[in-house]
Amino acid sequence: MIFERQEYQQNCIDNIKEILSNFDFTKQDNLKECLQDFYKRTPMPIHNISDKLRLDILMETGTGKTFTYLNLIFELHKHFKQNKFIIFVPRKAILESVKQNIKLTKDYFYSEYKKHLKSYIYTDSKSQSQIINHYIKNTDELSVLILTNSAIDKKDNLLNKNNENLFNTKSIFENIAALKPISIIDEPHLLKGEAFNRYFSKLNSLYFRFGATFPKEGEYALSNVAYCLDSITAFRAYLVKQIRVHTLIQNNTTPFLIATNTAKPKSATFSFFNNGIEKRTMILQNNSLAPLDSSFQSISLVNVNKDKAYLSNGEVIESKKSYKLSQDEITSLLQKAIALHFEKEETLFKQNIKALSLFFIPEIKDFRGENPFIKNTFERLYKQKRQEILQKNLDENYRAYLQKDFDENGNLRVHQGYFSGDSNLTSKKKESNKETLEANDIKLILQEKEKLLSFSTPLRFIFSVWALQEGWDNPNIFTLTKLAHSSSDVSRHQQVGRGLRICVNSEGKRITHKFLKSSENEFFAINYLDMLVSSEERGFIEGLQKEIMDSSFALDAKFITREKLEALGLDDSQINRLLIVLEDLHLVEFDKSSNIYTITAPIYESIKDNESLKNLLQDKFECVLEAFKATNTAQNQVENANTPKEKVTIKSNLAQEFKDLWHTINQKSILIYKDIKQDSLVQSIAHIFNQTQIPKESVRFESKIYDTKSNKIITKDLQEIRTKDYAKSLEKDFKSLALDFAKEYKIPLPFLLELLNKLEKQNFTNSPKAALESLKNIYKEELHKNLLLSVGYEFIQSYSNSSLLYDENGKPKENIEAQKLGKFIAKDSSKSTPIDPPSNYLFDKVIYDSHIEKEVITNDPQTIDNKSIIVFAKLPKFSIPTPFKQYEPDFAYLLQDENGQKIFFICETKGYDDERSIPELERKKIDYAKRFFKSLQESLKDENIKVLYSTRINKQDLLASLKEAIHQAQTNQVKESK
């Protein structure tokens, strides 16, 4: 497995280190002050400070919280000399997962910190001697004790008793507490029991809670937040898979109750399937159910309570709390799951990624019984589908892979179950070959993640009875099928959480957004989880979306709920008036059946200058505005796979005209650098750094008093006592600082050594931290300038995503998914019908992300000077490689003059007031885009085609932007001819 330092994980650790930079680890009495100081400098969605001696870290399932807290242990040891740690977990499966993670990351962390983390696991009386003789007595050892809550939550537990080897009258756990270990609580929503916390509180030392879900109850609720990576934020940052929910459709004779609303006017939301089509409708009290189906014309809704609907014919319909699927339904779900697995398996195989599927089943006997229906049915359906697949024209290596599905005795080896207690089978004596095979498979599932992900292992379908909740997951679960009802304490979010991790290839490399050159299309074409549920769970999607919204601080990109606006600090009056304004501006639409507002247009742009909302929301306006900032993805986090995606028609006549432009610009390219002048780069960095004045750090004396009137502690006096001089300490530590700096910013050591020889040391003795920060910024800026002078692009072949608009034969496709073009569909003022775009626009609908894009599509002229705009289009995720992630221009125009010369004009449309307002990173990417199109023009053999590129700032018209691009091209031509 390849481990890499992820930026978001490092941000979490950096936050914690910053909070603890002035924390007194001896007295441990100033955490509240440390947090108050931190919140003044750092934006955080929740500033709830409690008296608890803890820090809370919210991290979405699948983003690597175990790796993060193991990394944190090393950082706390390195920076604060902390040696003793405890990890508390709620289940043995999670304990096994942590144990496995420590083993897998051992070499990685040693290479980073030159230290090994010694782990101790309490299992029984045999393990206590190790804990006593090493963890307790060897105080200098960097070690962690891994415990389940059941190890300490009872008086008679061995750890709560004394032991003769301790030479004192205290219990083992009291001796552990005396070490003041730092604790980590994994899955805090499962460790809130009174018994556990009664003993845990005896530690009375700093602790961290890491989880995707936190309790809502009083003292256990989220507080002292050091880092927040909620579900919505993680998805937008491409850190987890997309979820596509497939619901098995079964016709029903009675309505299915999705939800009830007991506030006046009372209502119930029903679902009804007829001929494979679902109709979902909210019915008000005393109204007929006819909108669901004409057969219910004479039946009306009489009353509702929390989970029941009372009908006029005397029938009472309850929302389903539990169910048992029929054999036909189970068979259909298995069949669909196998089909979906094969649908993606060969494609993933060619990308060196092994696909796994996970099934949750009702009982162990369904897989291991005397005549296990689910196992037998799966084997029959798998063999049947496999035969179909083998008849096709397959990749030869993939065909060879499928040949390994059976062992030498003809037994199918692609599936196995893992159930509670199975870990014991791996150590028991085996009495038959079947038992040996079974035990090996269980070991694979539970302990040998790397082997399970290898193509040499045929096992890829795993069956479980909810034994695989928190603590077990695998990055390559691509299909998850629910064949059983789950208990009420297992949320939908937990269910899908088993398959949310970003996948890895067989070398253990994570297939991240960055790994895929920041291509959103490629990322979500690979990283998506198919979740299959029965029609008994028709509210699954809505429930999952609600759980995601409820557990997130970020606003969903598609929906707004009153609860989320309350979380932003708005009262009922402000919420009501805000929603009315958003409706009046046609930015949201209310969905009565789900009681949520769907976002239909970019809110941030529309309200940022709205004076009435500023007056209404006062000091909360900026917070609300920030919550509505545009996201970087048009994809939905949860998709209903039963609902076809919105399509946009590609105009076939214009597509023929656009083809040359598309194939010209849509080239797969690589960045190349020639003649990089290292000496001049060193000189320029050194010159700027040596001219920079870094002030000396000072030691200040701060006098604070308690003011009885304001009931606050206020600063009375602030004096500078002396300045710090780091000269002596740097003599010893400078080499180590330089090495850390080189490693963090990936600077070649020979280059850094040459640079350091030319730097004035005074800035470092004044303040090493400020000097290194200054050096980092100067290095990045000068490197960009230097590389830009040397950069070029080499064009390899037509780019793979040309299939978005044209097939492999170059024939235009009939349509494209709307979300490939943008988030919103422009509609007329009545919000009922889409706006017709200009006749020379490539698509039949106006799909956009920002107001300026909408204006460009609907208001641009048909001609410019003596040039006709033959066709123009918003580009569907066309991207250019740069060192700063991919760059995506917005529009492309095909212009032609009376002489027949064609101009391919690619334009970046920015909603900024002027060029200086464009963020620095965006400006740097634009610099590379200019180089890309310049290189592209030089590579063309057709002299009648000119490729131009320009940015178009806010209100600048198309003509001005085009003239600017032509002028720039002519200027460059003159320079080169000289």
mmCIF file of C-alpha atoms in Angstrom, residues 183-392:
data_model
loop_
_atom_site.group_PDB
_atom_site.id
_atom_site.type_symbol
_atom_site.label_atom_id
_atom_site.label_comp_id
_atom_site.label_asym_id
_atom_site.label_seq_id
_atom_site.Cartn_x
_atom_site.Cartn_y
_atom_site.Cartn_z
ATOM 1 C CA SER A 183 -6.292 9.569 24.309
ATOM 2 C CA ILE A 184 -7.946 9.255 20.918
ATOM 3 C CA ILE A 185 -11.603 8.236 20.769
ATOM 4 C CA ASP A 186 -12.545 6.647 17.447
ATOM 5 C CA GLU A 187 -16.261 6.737 16.488
ATOM 6 C CA PRO A 188 -17.391 9.019 19.371
ATOM 7 C CA HIS A 189 -21.102 8.471 18.662
ATOM 8 C CA LEU A 190 -20.636 4.882 19.883
ATOM 9 C CA LEU A 191 -18.608 5.794 22.986
ATOM 10 C CA LYS A 192 -21.012 7.931 24.960
ATOM 11 C CA GLY A 193 -22.128 5.363 27.535
ATOM 12 C CA GLU A 194 -22.195 6.330 31.192
ATOM 13 C CA ALA A 195 -20.188 3.254 32.296
ATOM 14 C CA PHE A 196 -17.357 3.904 29.845
ATOM 15 C CA ASN A 197 -17.161 7.628 30.613
ATOM 16 C CA ARG A 198 -17.155 7.022 34.373
ATOM 17 C CA TYR A 199 -13.851 5.165 34.031
ATOM 18 C CA PHE A 200 -12.505 7.158 31.072
ATOM 19 C CA SER A 201 -12.810 10.403 33.080
ATOM 20 C CA LYS A 202 -10.201 9.030 35.516
ATOM 21 C CA LEU A 203 -7.548 9.682 32.876
ATOM 22 C CA ASN A 204 -8.163 13.433 33.289
ATOM 23 C CA SER A 205 -5.817 14.230 30.412
ATOM 24 C CA LEU A 206 -6.009 15.758 26.936
ATOM 25 C CA TYR A 207 -7.982 13.687 24.445
ATOM 26 C CA PHE A 208 -9.153 13.859 20.822
ATOM 27 C CA ARG A 209 -12.407 12.603 19.314
ATOM 28 C CA PHE A 210 -12.171 11.606 15.649
ATOM 29 C CA GLY A 211 -15.414 10.776 13.845
ATOM 30 C CA ALA A 212 -17.769 11.334 10.948
ATOM 31 C CA THR A 213 -20.725 11.228 13.352
ATOM 32 C CA PHE A 214 -20.938 12.878 16.775
ATOM 33 C CA PRO A 215 -23.563 12.494 19.503
ATOM 34 C CA LYS A 216 -26.223 15.187 19.839
ATOM 35 C CA GLU A 217 -26.579 14.831 23.625
ATOM 36 C CA GLY A 218 -25.381 17.655 25.916
ATOM 37 C CA GLU A 219 -21.831 17.077 27.119
ATOM 38 C CA TYR A 220 -21.094 14.633 24.274
ATOM 39 C CA ALA A 221 -22.113 17.052 21.497
ATOM 40 C CA LEU A 222 -19.557 18.455 19.067
ATOM 41 C CA SER A 223 -17.406 21.179 20.680
ATOM 42 C CA ASN A 224 -13.798 22.459 20.737
ATOM 43 C CA VAL A 225 -13.628 21.756 17.010
ATOM 44 C CA ALA A 226 -10.060 21.705 15.666
ATOM 45 C CA TYR A 227 -10.896 20.575 12.129
ATOM 46 C CA CYS A 228 -14.064 20.077 10.123
ATOM 47 C CA LEU A 229 -14.234 17.979 6.961
ATOM 48 C CA ASP A 230 -17.917 17.180 6.734
ATOM 49 C CA SER A 231 -19.614 14.976 4.167
ATOM 50 C CA ILE A 232 -20.550 17.696 1.677
ATOM 51 C CA THR A 233 -17.141 19.401 1.890
ATOM 52 C CA ALA A 234 -15.329 16.070 1.396
ATOM 53 C CA PHE A 235 -17.368 15.295 -1.715
ATOM 54 C CA ARG A 236 -16.764 18.741 -3.215
ATOM 55 C CA ALA A 237 -13.038 18.304 -2.638
ATOM 56 C CA TYR A 238 -13.060 14.932 -4.491
ATOM 57 C CA LEU A 239 -12.111 12.994 -1.356
ATOM 58 C CA VAL A 240 -14.890 10.380 -1.447
ATOM 59 C CA LYS A 241 -16.887 8.474 -4.035
ATOM 60 C CA GLN A 242 -20.168 9.592 -5.535
ATOM 61 C CA ILE A 243 -23.179 7.476 -4.467
ATOM 62 C CA ARG A 244 -25.624 6.159 -7.069
ATOM 63 C CA VAL A 245 -28.692 4.520 -5.516
ATOM 64 C CA HIS A 246 -30.570 1.835 -7.483
ATOM 65 C CA THR A 247 -34.008 0.922 -6.155
ATOM 66 C CA LEU A 248 -35.457 -2.437 -7.152
ATOM 67 C CA ILE A 249 -38.847 -1.601 -8.669
ATOM 68 C CA GLN A 250 -41.776 -3.819 -7.670
ATOM 69 C CA ASN A 251 -45.397 -2.946 -8.461
ATOM 70 C CA ASN A 252 -47.516 -2.529 -5.325
ATOM 71 C CA THR A 253 -51.227 -2.512 -4.661
ATOM 72 C CA THR A 254 -51.242 -0.071 -1.737
ATOM 73 C CA PRO A 255 -49.434 3.239 -1.316
ATOM 74 C CA PHE A 256 -46.041 3.243 0.401
ATOM 75 C CA LEU A 257 -45.682 5.845 3.186
ATOM 76 C CA ILE A 258 -42.480 7.863 2.810
ATOM 77 C CA ALA A 259 -43.014 10.604 5.435
ATOM 78 C CA THR A 260 -45.657 12.470 7.433
ATOM 79 C CA ASN A 261 -46.018 16.102 8.475
ATOM 80 C CA THR A 262 -48.006 16.546 11.702
ATOM 81 C CA ALA A 263 -47.906 20.362 11.686
ATOM 82 C CA LYS A 264 -50.895 22.115 10.128
ATOM 83 C CA PRO A 265 -51.808 21.591 7.375
ATOM 84 C CA LYS A 266 -51.180 17.906 8.044
ATOM 85 C CA SER A 267 -49.944 15.835 5.128
ATOM 86 C CA ALA A 268 -48.366 12.540 4.108
ATOM 87 C CA THR A 269 -45.960 11.794 1.261
ATOM 88 C CA PHE A 270 -46.767 8.532 -0.538
ATOM 89 C CA SER A 271 -44.995 6.510 -3.216
ATOM 90 C CA PHE A 272 -46.722 4.180 -5.680
ATOM 91 C CA PHE A 273 -45.247 1.979 -8.429
ATOM 92 C CA ASN A 274 -47.270 1.147 -11.513
ATOM 93 C CA ASN A 275 -45.788 -0.511 -14.595
ATOM 94 C CA GLY A 276 -42.284 0.174 -13.353
ATOM 95 C CA ILE A 277 -42.892 3.913 -12.921
ATOM 96 C CA GLU A 278 -42.830 5.523 -9.488
ATOM 97 C CA LYS A 279 -45.154 8.379 -8.636
ATOM 98 C CA ARG A 280 -44.400 10.261 -5.424
ATOM 99 C CA THR A 281 -46.920 12.783 -4.136
ATOM 100 C CA MET A 282 -47.682 14.754 -0.992
ATOM 101 C CA ILE A 283 -51.370 14.458 -0.030
ATOM 102 C CA LEU A 284 -52.938 17.029 2.307
ATOM 103 C CA GLN A 285 -55.328 15.961 5.069
ATOM 104 C CA ASN A 286 -58.894 15.284 3.788
ATOM 105 C CA ASN A 287 -57.689 15.197 0.157
ATOM 106 C CA SER A 288 -58.079 12.255 -2.224
ATOM 107 C CA LEU A 289 -55.176 9.896 -3.042
ATOM 108 C CA ALA A 290 -56.156 10.036 -6.736
ATOM 109 C CA PRO A 291 -52.959 11.958 -7.734
ATOM 110 C CA LEU A 292 -51.059 8.738 -6.883
ATOM 111 C CA ASP A 293 -53.254 6.492 -9.000
ATOM 112 C CA SER A 294 -56.817 6.689 -10.360
ATOM 113 C CA SER A 295 -57.725 3.502 -8.434
ATOM 114 C CA PHE A 296 -57.565 5.568 -5.201
ATOM 115 C CA GLN A 297 -60.108 8.149 -6.379
ATOM 116 C CA SER A 298 -62.592 7.338 -3.619
ATOM 117 C CA ILE A 299 -59.983 7.144 -0.817
ATOM 118 C CA SER A 300 -58.826 10.202 1.128
ATOM 119 C CA LEU A 301 -56.280 10.952 3.854
ATOM 120 C CA VAL A 302 -58.089 11.316 7.186
ATOM 121 C CA ASN A 303 -55.238 11.879 9.658
ATOM 122 C CA VAL A 304 -51.520 11.346 10.297
ATOM 123 C CA ASN A 305 -49.197 10.893 13.251
ATOM 124 C CA LYS A 306 -45.419 10.493 13.416
ATOM 125 C CA ASP A 307 -45.260 7.285 11.351
ATOM 126 C CA LYS A 308 -48.853 6.394 10.342
ATOM 127 C CA ALA A 309 -51.368 7.572 7.762
ATOM 128 C CA TYR A 310 -55.107 6.932 8.360
ATOM 129 C CA LEU A 311 -57.234 6.533 5.225
ATOM 130 C CA SER A 312 -60.988 6.990 4.772
ATOM 131 C CA ASN A 313 -61.489 3.292 3.923
ATOM 132 C CA GLY A 314 -60.275 2.375 7.426
ATOM 133 C CA GLU A 315 -56.798 1.312 6.303
ATOM 134 C CA VAL A 316 -53.769 2.426 8.326
ATOM 135 C CA ILE A 317 -50.478 2.665 6.430
ATOM 136 C CA GLU A 318 -47.280 2.645 8.499
ATOM 137 C CA SER A 319 -43.849 3.771 7.409
ATOM 138 C CA LYS A 320 -41.765 0.609 7.149
ATOM 139 C CA LYS A 321 -39.641 -0.031 10.226
ATOM 140 C CA SER A 322 -38.562 -3.515 9.196
ATOM 141 C CA TYR A 323 -39.061 -5.934 6.348
ATOM 142 C CA LYS A 324 -38.078 -9.311 5.026
ATOM 143 C CA LEU A 325 -37.486 -9.623 1.285
ATOM 144 C CA SER A 326 -39.026 -12.426 -0.712
ATOM 145 C CA GLN A 327 -36.747 -14.873 -2.532
ATOM 146 C CA ASP A 328 -37.783 -13.285 -5.841
ATOM 147 C CA GLU A 329 -36.722 -9.823 -4.612
ATOM 148 C CA ILE A 330 -33.393 -11.151 -3.306
ATOM 149 C CA THR A 331 -32.774 -12.912 -6.625
ATOM 150 C CA SER A 332 -33.502 -9.714 -8.571
ATOM 151 C CA LEU A 333 -31.125 -7.686 -6.391
ATOM 152 C CA LEU A 334 -28.354 -10.288 -6.738
ATOM 153 C CA GLN A 335 -28.843 -10.352 -10.489
ATOM 154 C CA LYS A 336 -28.645 -6.555 -10.746
ATOM 155 C CA ALA A 337 -25.580 -6.396 -8.468
ATOM 156 C CA ILE A 338 -23.683 -8.989 -10.515
ATOM 157 C CA ALA A 339 -24.600 -7.147 -13.738
ATOM 158 C CA LEU A 340 -23.349 -3.830 -12.315
ATOM 159 C CA HIS A 341 -20.142 -5.497 -11.130
ATOM 160 C CA PHE A 342 -19.369 -6.861 -14.588
ATOM 161 C CA GLU A 343 -20.431 -3.569 -16.174
ATOM 162 C CA LYS A 344 -17.448 -1.804 -14.580
ATOM 163 C CA GLU A 345 -14.999 -4.644 -13.844
ATOM 164 C CA GLU A 346 -13.230 -4.929 -17.225
ATOM 165 C CA THR A 347 -12.871 -1.133 -17.527
ATOM 166 C CA LEU A 348 -11.354 -0.952 -14.041
ATOM 167 C CA PHE A 349 -9.171 -3.992 -14.727
ATOM 168 C CA LYS A 350 -7.569 -2.217 -17.693
ATOM 169 C CA GLN A 351 -6.725 0.639 -15.305
ATOM 170 C CA ASN A 352 -5.116 -1.839 -12.889
ATOM 171 C CA ILE A 353 -7.974 -1.503 -10.357
ATOM 172 C CA LYS A 354 -9.660 -4.530 -8.813
ATOM 173 C CA ALA A 355 -13.423 -4.199 -8.239
ATOM 174 C CA LEU A 356 -15.040 -5.615 -5.095
ATOM 175 C CA SER A 357 -18.730 -5.965 -4.211
ATOM 176 C CA LEU A 358 -20.250 -6.131 -0.733
ATOM 177 C CA PHE A 359 -23.613 -7.662 0.280
ATOM 178 C CA PHE A 360 -25.475 -7.212 3.564
ATOM 179 C CA ILE A 361 -27.643 -10.310 4.165
ATOM 180 C CA PRO A 362 -30.337 -11.184 6.751
ATOM 181 C CA GLU A 363 -28.758 -14.162 8.557
ATOM 182 C CA ILE A 364 -25.562 -16.243 8.601
ATOM 183 C CA LYS A 365 -27.561 -19.319 7.542
ATOM 184 C CA ASP A 366 -28.323 -17.596 4.214
ATOM 185 C CA PHE A 367 -24.638 -18.046 3.361
ATOM 186 C CA ARG A 368 -23.388 -20.834 5.643
ATOM 187 C CA GLY A 369 -26.540 -22.860 6.384
ATOM 188 C CA GLU A 370 -27.325 -26.369 5.217
ATOM 189 C CA ASN A 371 -29.032 -25.098 2.062
ATOM 190 C CA PRO A 372 -28.005 -21.398 1.934
ATOM 191 C CA PHE A 373 -30.398 -19.674 -0.446
ATOM 192 C CA ILE A 374 -28.381 -16.473 -0.997
ATOM 193 C CA LYS A 375 -25.065 -18.279 -1.553
ATOM 194 C CA ASN A 376 -26.596 -20.845 -3.911
ATOM 195 C CA THR A 377 -28.511 -18.200 -5.858
ATOM 196 C CA PHE A 378 -25.441 -16.005 -6.151
ATOM 197 C CA GLU A 379 -23.353 -18.904 -7.500
ATOM 198 C CA ARG A 380 -26.002 -19.802 -10.079
ATOM 199 C CA LEU A 381 -26.445 -16.198 -11.269
ATOM 200 C CA TYR A 382 -22.702 -15.484 -11.277
ATOM 201 C CA LYS A 383 -21.870 -18.512 -13.387
ATOM 202 C CA GLN A 384 -24.684 -17.633 -15.785
ATOM 203 C CA LYS A 385 -23.528 -14.002 -16.194
ATOM 204 C CA ARG A 386 -19.876 -15.041 -16.450
ATOM 205 C CA GLN A 387 -20.687 -17.303 -19.376
ATOM 206 C CA GLU A 388 -22.411 -14.379 -21.145
ATOM 207 C CA ILE A 389 -19.372 -12.172 -20.556
ATOM 208 C CA LEU A 390 -16.930 -14.805 -21.840
ATOM 209 C CA GLN A 391 -18.842 -14.888 -25.170
ATOM 210 C CA LYS A 392 -17.867 -11.246 -25.772
#
